[in-house]
């Protein structure tokens, strides 16, 4: 958009290993959300290379191919949950499978399993506005997991939650990671990043620390 | 297109958003409904005016004698012109285009007609054989006046439907004797005129009989001819030629406009048809503009809907919806709503026209609409609505999901 180019990220070189639980920290404007969007194939980058597994993700990747990669390999969790309000918890969770052409009935069954994993099976037929913030985020996590992705990308997943609920949500992420799913969480809260295995600290678009063990 | 799962997803979306569904549907349905009503009203007007002309032959000339207004050939102005049997023969011999020709002789005012102990007043006209064609009369019983009646000046009568009803009250009139001014006439036929209260109260006699009984010699009050399918140009030429010929025979100045008063029904009808075309044109213009208004309304709603759904589109994209599936979703949803709504508007409009079908006033009767026309108009509106929704949908499918998600 526009002609003024803004260099948000400068010279990042990082290798996140499959199966790790990583948090990206930084103050606002440090470029952490931009990094996450690039990792999630929601945004383009100008220079360099991004390999998702064996696939080079660059500008030559078509929109449709990008959509397929997101659908099969990446699960998103957002700060503001981003559930569809006119769908029940179960329907929200099932939605990624719709785009994988899984039959409706099968979708509904699988969705219930994933809701059960986040402890929300009894709330399957509730609409998002009937759920608390923590419950909505757990629905969103179930939705991110249902496609059996390689990577979960979470953008400030606890930003809208109180500390107790935040801890519960983080415990879910830890459990997810134990299943071998690479989990990358953007946050500015130290309590949250302490619950991950590695921390990447971003400042003004530059990584300060390499891959820091917690 | 016939992926059941896709449709279930669409029905789910439609059912969960009743307000926007109703708004879109109403816009489309209303546009089509108004168009159908307008076209139907135009047709009704057309039918009504056509009906006005049904009573008489459309391609006819009605020649009435008047008074000269210009001195000519040594004769003073103000001279009364008389039509005679010779003029009738003249037109009969000289103008083959006149498929039907009748002289008419009117008895002044209504006449008392007596049948047994009943006497009622009716209007009486003497006509030739072709009077039937010229007045568009349907013979219901017996026959019309024929050549033999005319040649032998027979005392026969053909009576209108109302005459039969009022005078005979269910008795068979054929062969009955009715008395008019002391002379007795045999009823040989009953006619019906679909459009003509006055005509139905009339009794036709052979014109030669009337001339003889009322000592009119060979005088005629009017000459009427019908030219069948003659085109309007030829009809106007025929009018000019007959006028010129009669003026020559009657020693009338060619530029005298008052000596003969000629009413050209064909020309009159053409004028009315022209008026009808103008009215039809206006209806079309109004219809097209109301269609445009409908299209704009529907497009507007579609734009708002897509705007409304930007966040949803962003979320769907983030979890793996391809741009094509996004466009397909919006496309199918809008096509479904507009089609159903268009159909509802169409049927409601047609139903109302159908309910008005019995309506008969002087200038309006039996409104109807060309179903294919209404159908194609519906298609146009659906197409426009879908197109209007599709363009912003394509745009929405293109925008970055992160931007879309952040929009409120």
Coordinates of C-alpha atoms in Angstrom, one line a residue:
Chain A
X1 CA 0.0 0.0 0.0
X2 CA 1.4 3.4 -0.9
X3 CA 4.8 4.2 -2.1
X4 CA 6.5 4.8 1.2
X5 CA 8.4 1.7 2.1
X6 CA 8.8 0.9 5.8
X7 CA 11.5 -1.5 6.8
X8 CA 9.8 -3.4 9.6
X9 CA 12.1 -6.4 9.8
X10 CA 15.8 -6.2 9.0
X11 CA 18.0 -9.2 8.4
X12 CA 16.4 -11.9 10.4
X13 CA 18.0 -15.3 10.3
X14 CA 16.4 -17.8 12.4
X15 CA 15.7 -21.5 12.3
X16 CA 12.8 -22.7 14.4
X17 CA 13.0 -26.4 14.7
X18 CA 10.0 -28.6 14.2
X19 CA 8.4 -29.4 17.5
X20 CA 9.6 -26.5 19.5
X21 CA 7.6 -24.1 21.6
X22 CA 8.8 -20.6 20.9
X23 CA 7.6 -17.2 22.1
X24 CA 8.4 -14.0 20.2
X25 CA 8.7 -11.0 22.5
X26 CA 9.0 -7.4 21.8
X27 CA 7.3 -4.0 22.4
X28 CA 4.7 -2.8 20.1
X29 CA 6.2 -1.7 16.8
X30 CA 9.1 -4.2 17.1
X31 CA 7.7 -6.1 14.1
X32 CA 6.6 -9.2 16.0
X33 CA 3.2 -9.3 14.4
X34 CA 4.6 -8.7 10.9
X35 CA 7.0 -11.7 11.5
X36 CA 4.1 -13.9 12.5
X37 CA 2.0 -12.8 9.5
X38 CA 4.9 -13.7 7.2
X39 CA 5.3 -17.1 9.0
X40 CA 1.5 -17.6 8.5
X41 CA 1.6 -16.7 4.8
X42 CA -0.7 -13.9 5.5
X43 CA 1.8 -11.3 4.4
X44 CA 4.5 -11.0 1.8
X45 CA 8.2 -10.2 2.5
X46 CA 10.5 -8.2 0.2
X47 CA 13.9 -9.9 0.6
X48 CA 15.2 -13.3 1.7
X49 CA 13.7 -16.7 2.0
X50 CA 11.1 -18.4 4.2
X51 CA 11.0 -22.2 4.2
X52 CA 8.0 -23.8 5.8
X53 CA 9.2 -27.4 6.1
X54 CA 10.4 -28.2 2.6
X55 CA 8.3 -25.5 0.9
X56 CA 9.8 -22.2 -0.1
X57 CA 7.2 -19.6 0.6
X58 CA 7.8 -16.5 -1.6
X59 CA 5.9 -14.2 -3.9
X60 CA 5.7 -16.8 -6.6
X61 CA 3.3 -18.8 -4.4
X62 CA -0.2 -18.4 -5.7
X63 CA -3.1 -17.3 -3.5
X64 CA -4.7 -20.6 -3.8
X65 CA -1.5 -22.5 -3.0
X66 CA -1.0 -20.2 0.0
X67 CA -4.6 -21.0 1.2
X68 CA -3.9 -24.7 0.9
X69 CA -0.7 -24.4 2.9
X70 CA -2.5 -22.4 5.6
X71 CA -5.3 -24.9 5.6
X72 CA -3.1 -28.0 5.9
X73 CA 0.0 -26.9 7.8
X74 CA -0.8 -23.8 9.9
X75 CA -3.3 -23.2 12.7
X76 CA -4.0 -19.6 13.7
X77 CA -5.0 -18.3 17.1
X78 CA -5.7 -14.6 17.4
X79 CA -5.9 -12.1 20.2
X80 CA -9.5 -11.3 19.5
X81 CA -10.4 -15.0 18.9
X82 CA -12.0 -14.3 15.5
X83 CA -14.7 -16.8 15.7
X84 CA -17.7 -16.5 13.3
X85 CA -20.5 -15.2 15.5
X86 CA -23.3 -16.8 13.5
X87 CA -21.8 -20.3 13.9
X88 CA -21.8 -22.5 17.0
X89 CA -18.6 -23.5 18.8
X90 CA -18.7 -26.8 17.0
X91 CA -19.3 -25.3 13.6
X92 CA -16.5 -22.8 14.1
X93 CA -14.1 -25.6 15.0
X94 CA -15.3 -27.7 12.0
X95 CA -14.8 -24.9 9.5
X96 CA -11.1 -25.7 8.4
X97 CA -12.3 -29.2 7.6
X98 CA -15.0 -27.7 5.3
X99 CA -12.2 -26.3 3.2
X100 CA -10.6 -29.8 3.2
X101 CA -13.8 -31.1 1.7
X102 CA -14.5 -33.4 4.7
X103 CA -18.1 -34.4 4.7
X104 CA -20.4 -32.5 7.1
X105 CA -21.3 -35.3 9.4
X106 CA -17.7 -36.4 9.8
X107 CA -16.6 -32.8 10.4
X108 CA -19.1 -32.4 13.2
X109 CA -17.8 -35.6 14.9
X110 CA -14.2 -34.6 14.6
X111 CA -15.0 -31.1 15.8
X112 CA -16.6 -32.5 19.0
X113 CA -13.4 -34.5 19.7
X114 CA -11.3 -31.4 19.5
X115 CA -13.7 -29.4 21.6
X116 CA -13.4 -32.2 24.1
X117 CA -9.6 -31.8 24.1
X118 CA -9.9 -28.2 25.2
X119 CA -12.6 -29.2 27.7
X120 CA -15.5 -27.6 25.9
X121 CA -17.6 -30.5 24.6
X122 CA -20.6 -29.5 26.7
X123 CA -20.5 -26.1 25.1
X124 CA -20.5 -27.4 21.5
X125 CA -23.8 -25.9 20.5
X126 CA -23.2 -22.5 22.1
X127 CA -22.6 -19.4 20.0
X128 CA -19.4 -17.4 20.7
X129 CA -21.4 -14.6 22.4
X130 CA -22.6 -17.2 24.9
X131 CA -19.0 -18.1 25.9
X132 CA -16.5 -16.4 28.1
X133 CA -13.3 -15.0 26.6
X134 CA -11.2 -17.9 27.8
X135 CA -13.8 -20.4 26.4
X136 CA -13.8 -18.5 23.1
X137 CA -10.0 -18.7 22.9
X138 CA -10.1 -22.4 23.6
X139 CA -12.6 -22.8 20.8
X140 CA -10.2 -20.9 18.6
X141 CA -7.4 -23.2 19.6
X142 CA -9.5 -26.3 18.8
X143 CA -10.2 -24.7 15.4
X144 CA -6.5 -24.2 14.9
X145 CA -5.8 -27.8 15.8
X146 CA -8.5 -29.6 13.9
X147 CA -6.5 -29.5 10.6
X148 CA -3.6 -31.4 12.3
X149 CA -1.2 -28.6 11.4
X150 CA 2.6 -28.7 11.7
X151 CA 2.6 -25.2 13.1
X152 CA 0.4 -23.2 15.5
X153 CA 0.8 -19.5 15.2
X154 CA -0.7 -17.5 18.1
X155 CA -0.8 -13.7 18.0
X156 CA -1.1 -12.4 21.6
X157 CA -3.4 -15.3 22.4
X158 CA -3.8 -14.1 26.0
X159 CA -3.9 -10.4 25.3
X160 CA -7.6 -10.3 26.1
X161 CA -7.7 -12.7 29.0
X162 CA -7.1 -12.4 32.7
X163 CA -4.0 -14.0 34.2
X164 CA -5.7 -17.1 35.5
X165 CA -7.4 -17.8 32.1
X166 CA -4.1 -16.9 30.4
X167 CA -2.3 -19.6 32.4
X168 CA -5.0 -22.2 31.4
X169 CA -4.7 -21.3 27.8
X170 CA -0.9 -21.5 27.9
X171 CA -1.2 -25.0 29.5
X172 CA -3.3 -26.0 26.5
X173 CA -0.5 -24.7 24.2
X174 CA 2.0 -26.7 26.2
X175 CA 0.0 -29.9 25.8
X176 CA -0.4 -29.2 22.0
X177 CA 3.4 -28.8 21.8
X178 CA 3.9 -32.0 23.6
X179 CA 2.2 -33.7 20.6
X180 CA 5.0 -32.5 18.5
X181 CA 3.3 -29.4 16.9
X182 CA 5.6 -26.5 16.5
X183 CA 4.0 -23.7 18.5
X184 CA 5.0 -20.0 18.0
X185 CA 3.4 -17.5 20.3
X186 CA 3.7 -13.7 20.0
X187 CA 3.4 -12.0 23.3
X188 CA 4.7 -9.0 25.3
X189 CA 4.1 -10.7 28.7
X190 CA 7.0 -12.2 30.5
X191 CA 4.8 -14.6 32.4
X192 CA 3.6 -16.1 29.1
X193 CA 7.0 -16.3 27.5
X194 CA 8.4 -18.1 30.6
X195 CA 6.0 -20.9 29.8
X196 CA 7.7 -21.5 26.4
X197 CA 11.0 -23.3 25.7
X198 CA 12.6 -20.6 23.6
X199 CA 12.3 -16.8 23.4
X200 CA 13.0 -14.7 20.4
X201 CA 13.4 -11.0 21.5
X202 CA 12.7 -8.5 18.7
X203 CA 13.6 -4.8 18.9
X204 CA 13.1 -2.4 16.0
X205 CA 13.0 -5.3 13.5
X206 CA 16.2 -7.0 14.7
X207 CA 16.6 -10.1 16.8
X208 CA 18.4 -9.2 20.0
X209 CA 19.3 -12.5 21.4
X210 CA 19.3 -15.4 18.9
X211 CA 17.3 -18.3 20.2
X212 CA 17.3 -18.0 24.0
X213 CA 16.6 -21.0 26.2
X214 CA 14.2 -20.4 29.0
Chain B
X1 CA -22.6 -25.8 -8.0
X2 CA -24.6 -28.8 -6.8
X3 CA -22.3 -29.6 -4.0
X4 CA -24.7 -30.3 -1.2
X5 CA -22.2 -29.4 1.5
X6 CA -21.7 -26.0 -0.1
X7 CA -25.4 -25.3 -0.2
X8 CA -25.8 -26.3 3.5
X9 CA -23.1 -23.8 4.3
X10 CA -25.0 -21.2 2.3
X11 CA -28.4 -21.9 3.8
X12 CA -26.7 -21.7 7.2
X13 CA -25.4 -18.3 6.4
X14 CA -28.7 -17.1 5.0
X15 CA -30.7 -18.4 7.9
X16 CA -28.4 -16.8 10.4
X17 CA -28.6 -13.3 8.8
X18 CA -32.4 -12.8 8.3
X19 CA -32.1 -9.0 8.1
X20 CA -29.7 -8.7 5.2
X21 CA -31.5 -11.6 3.5
X22 CA -34.8 -9.8 3.7
X23 CA -33.3 -6.5 2.6
X24 CA -31.8 -8.0 -0.5
X25 CA -34.8 -10.1 -1.3
X26 CA -37.2 -7.1 -0.9
X27 CA -35.2 -4.9 -3.2
X28 CA -35.3 -7.5 -6.0
X29 CA -38.9 -8.6 -5.4
X30 CA -40.1 -5.0 -5.4
X31 CA -38.3 -4.1 -8.6
X32 CA -39.8 -7.1 -10.5
X33 CA -43.2 -6.6 -8.9
X34 CA -43.4 -3.0 -10.1
X35 CA -42.2 -3.8 -13.5
X36 CA -44.8 -6.6 -13.9
X37 CA -47.6 -4.2 -12.7
X38 CA -46.5 -1.5 -15.1
X39 CA -46.3 -3.7 -18.1
X40 CA -49.7 -5.2 -17.1
X41 CA -51.2 -1.7 -16.8
X42 CA -49.9 -0.8 -20.2
X43 CA -51.4 -3.9 -21.7
X44 CA -54.7 -3.2 -19.9
X45 CA -54.8 0.3 -21.4
X46 CA -54.0 -1.1 -24.8
X47 CA -56.7 -3.8 -24.5
X48 CA -59.2 -1.2 -23.3
X49 CA -58.6 1.2 -26.3
X50 CA -58.6 -1.7 -28.7
X51 CA -61.9 -2.7 -27.3
X52 CA -63.3 0.7 -28.1
X53 CA -62.8 0.0 -31.8
X54 CA -64.1 -3.5 -31.8
X55 CA -67.7 -2.3 -32.5
X56 CA -66.9 -1.2 -36.1
X57 CA -64.8 -2.2 -39.0
X58 CA -61.4 -0.6 -38.5
X59 CA -60.5 0.2 -42.1
X60 CA -63.7 2.1 -42.9
X61 CA -64.7 5.5 -44.5
X62 CA -67.8 7.2 -43.3
X63 CA -69.1 9.8 -45.9
X64 CA -71.7 12.3 -44.7
X65 CA -73.2 15.1 -46.9
X66 CA -73.0 18.7 -45.7
X67 CA -73.4 22.1 -47.2
X68 CA -71.1 23.8 -49.7
X69 CA -69.0 26.7 -48.3
X70 CA -67.6 27.9 -51.6
X71 CA -69.5 29.0 -54.8
X72 CA -68.6 26.7 -57.7
X73 CA -69.6 26.1 -61.3
X74 CA -72.2 28.9 -61.1
X75 CA -73.8 27.5 -58.0
X76 CA -74.1 29.5 -54.8
X77 CA -72.5 28.6 -51.5
X78 CA -74.7 27.0 -48.8
X79 CA -76.1 24.5 -51.1
X80 CA -77.2 21.3 -49.4
X81 CA -75.5 18.2 -50.8
X82 CA -77.4 15.0 -51.2
X83 CA -76.1 11.5 -51.5
X84 CA -78.1 9.1 -53.7
X85 CA -78.2 5.5 -54.9
X86 CA -76.2 6.7 -58.0
X87 CA -73.3 7.7 -55.7
X88 CA -73.5 4.2 -54.1
X89 CA -73.3 2.6 -57.6
X90 CA -70.5 5.0 -58.6
X91 CA -68.3 3.9 -55.7
X92 CA -69.3 0.2 -56.2
X93 CA -68.3 0.4 -59.9
X94 CA -65.2 2.6 -59.6
X95 CA -63.4 1.5 -56.4
X96 CA -62.6 -2.2 -56.2
X97 CA -60.7 -1.5 -53.0
X98 CA -64.0 -1.0 -51.2
X99 CA -64.6 -4.6 -50.1
X100 CA -67.8 -3.7 -48.4
X101 CA -70.1 -0.8 -49.2
X102 CA -73.4 0.3 -47.8
X103 CA -75.7 3.3 -48.1
X104 CA -77.6 4.2 -45.0
X105 CA -80.9 5.9 -44.5
X106 CA -81.8 7.0 -41.0
X107 CA -85.3 7.4 -39.7
X108 CA -85.3 10.5 -37.5
X109 CA -85.6 9.9 -33.8
X110 CA -86.7 6.6 -32.3
X111 CA -89.8 4.9 -33.8
X112 CA -92.5 3.1 -32.0
X113 CA -92.5 -0.6 -33.0
X114 CA -95.5 -2.8 -32.2
X115 CA -95.5 -6.5 -31.7
X116 CA -98.9 -8.0 -30.8
X117 CA -100.0 -6.0 -27.7
X118 CA -96.5 -4.5 -27.0
X119 CA -95.1 -1.3 -28.4
X120 CA -91.6 0.0 -27.7
X121 CA -89.3 2.7 -29.3
X122 CA -86.2 1.7 -31.2
X123 CA -83.9 3.4 -33.7
X124 CA -84.4 2.3 -37.3
X125 CA -81.8 2.3 -40.2
X126 CA -82.0 1.3 -43.8
X127 CA -78.8 -0.4 -45.0
X128 CA -77.4 -2.5 -47.8
X129 CA -76.3 -6.1 -47.5
X130 CA -72.7 -5.1 -46.4
X131 CA -74.1 -3.2 -43.4
X132 CA -73.4 -6.3 -41.4
X133 CA -69.6 -6.2 -42.1
X134 CA -69.4 -2.5 -41.6
X135 CA -71.1 -2.5 -38.2
X136 CA -69.3 -5.8 -37.2
X137 CA -72.5 -7.5 -36.4
X138 CA -72.7 -11.1 -35.4
X139 CA -75.8 -12.9 -36.6
X140 CA -77.2 -15.0 -33.8
X141 CA -80.5 -16.1 -35.4
X142 CA -81.7 -16.2 -39.0
X143 CA -79.8 -14.0 -41.5
X144 CA -79.0 -10.4 -42.4
X145 CA -80.6 -8.4 -45.1
X146 CA -79.7 -9.9 -48.5
X147 CA -79.6 -8.8 -52.2
X148 CA -83.1 -10.2 -52.9
X149 CA -84.6 -8.1 -50.0
X150 CA -83.0 -5.0 -51.6
X151 CA -84.1 -5.8 -55.1
X152 CA -87.6 -6.7 -54.2
X153 CA -87.9 -4.0 -51.5
X154 CA -89.1 -6.7 -49.2
X155 CA -90.6 -5.7 -45.8
X156 CA -88.1 -7.6 -43.7
X157 CA -86.3 -6.6 -40.5
X158 CA -83.1 -7.7 -38.7
X159 CA -83.3 -6.8 -35.0
X160 CA -80.7 -6.2 -32.3
X161 CA -80.3 -8.5 -29.2
X162 CA -82.0 -6.0 -26.9
X163 CA -84.9 -5.5 -29.2
X164 CA -85.4 -9.3 -29.2
X165 CA -85.1 -9.4 -25.4
X166 CA -87.5 -6.5 -24.7
X167 CA -90.1 -7.0 -27.5
X168 CA -90.3 -10.8 -27.7
X169 CA -89.3 -11.7 -24.1
X170 CA -88.2 -15.2 -24.9
X171 CA -90.5 -15.9 -27.8
X172 CA -88.8 -16.9 -31.1
X173 CA -88.8 -13.7 -33.1
X174 CA -88.0 -15.3 -36.5
X175 CA -90.9 -15.0 -38.8
X176 CA -92.9 -12.8 -36.5
X177 CA -94.5 -9.6 -37.8
X178 CA -93.6 -6.3 -36.3
X179 CA -95.5 -3.1 -37.2
X180 CA -93.7 0.2 -37.8
X181 CA -95.6 3.4 -38.9
X182 CA -98.5 1.2 -40.0
X183 CA -96.5 -1.1 -42.2
X184 CA -95.8 -4.7 -41.2
X185 CA -92.3 -6.2 -41.4
X186 CA -91.2 -9.8 -41.0
X187 CA -88.3 -10.5 -38.6
X188 CA -85.7 -12.5 -40.5
X189 CA -82.7 -12.3 -38.2
X190 CA -81.3 -11.3 -34.8
X191 CA -77.8 -9.8 -34.4
X192 CA -75.4 -9.2 -31.6
X193 CA -72.9 -6.4 -31.4
X194 CA -70.2 -7.1 -28.7
X195 CA -69.5 -3.5 -28.2
X196 CA -72.5 -1.3 -28.7
X197 CA -75.4 -0.8 -26.4
X198 CA -77.0 1.6 -28.9
X199 CA -76.5 -0.8 -31.8
X200 CA -78.2 -3.6 -29.9
X201 CA -81.3 -1.4 -29.6
X202 CA -81.5 -1.0 -33.4
X203 CA -83.6 -2.5 -36.2
X204 CA -82.1 -2.7 -39.7
X205 CA -84.3 -2.7 -42.8
X206 CA -83.4 -3.0 -46.5
X207 CA -82.4 0.6 -47.5
X208 CA -84.5 0.3 -50.7
X209 CA -87.6 -0.6 -48.7
X210 CA -87.1 2.4 -46.4
X211 CA -86.6 4.7 -49.3
X212 CA -89.8 3.5 -50.8
X213 CA -92.0 3.4 -47.7
X214 CA -90.8 6.9 -46.5
X215 CA -90.8 8.4 -50.0
X216 CA -87.1 9.2 -49.9
X217 CA -86.7 8.3 -53.5
X218 CA -83.1 7.5 -54.0
X219 CA -81.7 9.6 -51.1
X220 CA -79.0 8.2 -48.7
X221 CA -77.9 9.8 -45.5
X222 CA -74.6 8.2 -45.4
X223 CA -72.2 6.0 -47.4
X224 CA -70.0 3.7 -45.5
X225 CA -67.3 1.5 -47.0
X226 CA -64.8 -0.9 -45.6
X227 CA -61.5 -1.7 -47.3
X228 CA -60.6 -4.9 -45.6
X229 CA -56.8 -5.2 -45.1
X230 CA -55.9 -2.2 -47.2
X231 CA -52.8 -0.5 -45.7
X232 CA -53.1 2.9 -44.2
X233 CA -51.4 4.7 -47.1
X234 CA -53.6 3.1 -49.7
X235 CA -56.6 3.8 -47.4
X236 CA -55.8 7.5 -47.3
X237 CA -55.3 7.6 -51.1
X238 CA -58.7 5.8 -51.5
X239 CA -60.3 8.5 -49.3
X240 CA -58.8 11.3 -51.5
X241 CA -59.9 9.6 -54.7
X242 CA -63.5 9.0 -53.5
X243 CA -63.7 12.5 -52.2
X244 CA -62.4 14.0 -55.5
X245 CA -64.8 11.8 -57.5
X246 CA -67.8 12.7 -55.4
X247 CA -66.9 16.4 -55.5
X248 CA -66.8 16.3 -59.3
X249 CA -70.1 14.5 -59.5
X250 CA -71.7 16.9 -57.0
X251 CA -70.2 20.1 -58.5
X252 CA -68.3 20.9 -55.3
X253 CA -65.2 23.1 -55.3
X254 CA -62.2 20.8 -54.8
X255 CA -61.0 22.9 -51.9
X256 CA -64.5 22.9 -50.2
X257 CA -64.1 21.1 -46.9
X258 CA -67.6 21.4 -45.6
X259 CA -69.7 19.9 -48.5
X260 CA -68.7 16.3 -47.6
X261 CA -67.6 15.3 -44.2
X262 CA -65.5 12.2 -44.3
X263 CA -64.5 10.2 -41.3
X264 CA -61.6 7.9 -41.9
X265 CA -61.8 5.3 -39.1
X266 CA -58.4 3.8 -40.2
X267 CA -56.7 7.2 -39.8
X268 CA -58.4 7.6 -36.5
X269 CA -57.3 4.2 -35.4
X270 CA -53.8 4.9 -36.5
X271 CA -53.8 8.1 -34.4
X272 CA -54.9 6.1 -31.4
X273 CA -52.4 3.4 -32.2
X274 CA -49.8 6.2 -32.2
X275 CA -51.0 7.3 -28.9
X276 CA -50.8 3.8 -27.6
X277 CA -47.3 3.5 -28.8
X278 CA -46.4 6.7 -27.0
X279 CA -48.0 5.3 -23.8
X280 CA -46.2 2.1 -24.2
X281 CA -43.0 4.0 -24.7
X282 CA -43.5 5.9 -21.5
X283 CA -44.3 2.6 -19.7
X284 CA -41.1 1.1 -21.0
X285 CA -39.1 4.2 -20.0
X286 CA -40.6 4.2 -16.5
X287 CA -40.2 0.4 -16.3
X288 CA -36.5 0.6 -17.4
X289 CA -35.8 3.4 -14.9
X290 CA -37.5 1.5 -12.1
X291 CA -35.4 -1.5 -13.1
X292 CA -32.3 0.7 -12.9
X293 CA -33.4 1.9 -9.5
X294 CA -33.9 -1.7 -8.5
X295 CA -30.5 -2.7 -9.8
X296 CA -28.9 0.2 -7.9
X297 CA -30.8 -0.7 -4.7
X298 CA -29.7 -4.3 -5.0
X299 CA -26.1 -3.4 -5.8
X300 CA -26.1 -1.1 -2.8
X301 CA -27.2 -3.8 -0.5
X302 CA -24.7 -6.3 -2.0
X303 CA -21.9 -3.8 -1.4
X304 CA -22.9 -3.4 2.2
X305 CA -23.2 -7.1 2.7
X306 CA -19.7 -7.7 1.3
X307 CA -18.4 -4.9 3.5
X308 CA -20.2 -6.5 6.4
X309 CA -18.6 -9.8 5.7
X310 CA -15.0 -8.6 5.2
X311 CA -14.0 -9.8 8.6
X312 CA -15.6 -13.1 8.0
X313 CA -13.8 -13.4 4.7
X314 CA -10.5 -12.6 6.4
X315 CA -11.1 -15.4 9.0
X316 CA -12.1 -17.9 6.4
X317 CA -9.0 -17.0 4.4
X318 CA -6.8 -17.4 7.5
X319 CA -8.1 -20.9 8.1
X320 CA -7.5 -21.9 4.5
X321 CA -10.3 -20.7 2.2
X322 CA -9.1 -20.1 -1.3
X323 CA -10.0 -16.9 -3.1
X324 CA -12.2 -18.9 -5.5
X325 CA -14.2 -20.5 -2.7
X326 CA -14.8 -17.1 -1.1
X327 CA -16.1 -15.6 -4.4
X328 CA -18.1 -18.8 -5.0
X329 CA -19.7 -18.5 -1.6
X330 CA -20.8 -14.9 -2.0
X331 CA -21.8 -15.5 -5.6
X332 CA -24.0 -18.5 -4.8
X333 CA -25.6 -16.9 -1.8
X334 CA -26.6 -13.8 -3.7
X335 CA -27.8 -15.7 -6.8
X336 CA -29.9 -17.9 -4.5
X337 CA -31.5 -14.9 -2.6
X338 CA -32.1 -12.8 -5.7
X339 CA -33.6 -15.8 -7.7
X340 CA -36.1 -16.7 -5.0
X341 CA -37.0 -13.0 -4.4
X342 CA -37.3 -12.4 -8.2
X343 CA -39.6 -15.3 -8.4
X344 CA -41.7 -14.1 -5.5
X345 CA -42.0 -10.6 -7.1
X346 CA -42.9 -12.1 -10.5
X347 CA -45.6 -14.3 -9.1
X348 CA -47.1 -11.7 -6.8
X349 CA -47.2 -9.2 -9.7
X350 CA -48.8 -11.8 -12.0
X351 CA -51.3 -12.8 -9.3
X352 CA -52.4 -9.2 -8.9
X353 CA -52.8 -8.8 -12.6
X354 CA -54.8 -12.0 -12.7
X355 CA -57.0 -10.7 -9.9
X356 CA -57.6 -7.5 -11.9
X357 CA -58.5 -9.6 -15.0
X358 CA -62.2 -9.0 -14.5
X359 CA -61.8 -5.3 -14.5
X360 CA -63.6 -3.6 -17.4
X361 CA -63.7 0.1 -17.7
X362 CA -63.9 2.3 -20.8
X363 CA -60.1 2.6 -21.3
X364 CA -58.8 -0.3 -19.2
X365 CA -59.5 -4.0 -19.3
X366 CA -57.8 -7.3 -18.8
X367 CA -54.3 -6.3 -17.8
X368 CA -51.8 -9.0 -18.7
X369 CA -48.1 -9.3 -19.0
X370 CA -45.9 -11.2 -21.4
X371 CA -44.5 -13.9 -19.2
X372 CA -41.2 -14.2 -21.1
X373 CA -40.7 -10.4 -20.9
X374 CA -41.2 -10.4 -17.2
X375 CA -39.0 -13.5 -16.9
X376 CA -36.1 -11.9 -18.7
X377 CA -36.5 -8.7 -16.7
X378 CA -36.1 -10.9 -13.6
X379 CA -33.0 -12.5 -15.0
X380 CA -31.6 -9.0 -15.8
X381 CA -32.2 -7.9 -12.2
X382 CA -30.7 -11.1 -10.8
X383 CA -27.7 -10.8 -13.1
X384 CA -27.1 -7.2 -12.1
X385 CA -27.5 -7.9 -8.4
X386 CA -25.1 -10.8 -8.6
X387 CA -22.6 -8.8 -10.6
X388 CA -22.9 -6.0 -8.1
X389 CA -22.1 -8.4 -5.3
X390 CA -19.4 -10.2 -7.2
X391 CA -17.1 -7.3 -7.8
X392 CA -16.7 -6.3 -4.2
X393 CA -16.5 -10.0 -3.3
X394 CA -13.6 -10.4 -5.7
X395 CA -12.0 -7.4 -4.1
X396 CA -12.6 -8.8 -0.6
X397 CA -11.2 -12.1 -1.6
X398 CA -8.0 -10.3 -2.7
X399 CA -7.3 -8.3 0.4
X400 CA -4.9 -9.4 3.0
X401 CA -6.6 -11.5 5.6
X402 CA -4.9 -9.7 8.4
X403 CA -6.3 -6.4 7.2
X404 CA -9.7 -8.0 6.7
X405 CA -9.7 -9.5 10.2
X406 CA -8.8 -6.2 11.8
X407 CA -11.7 -4.4 10.0
X408 CA -14.8 -3.9 12.1

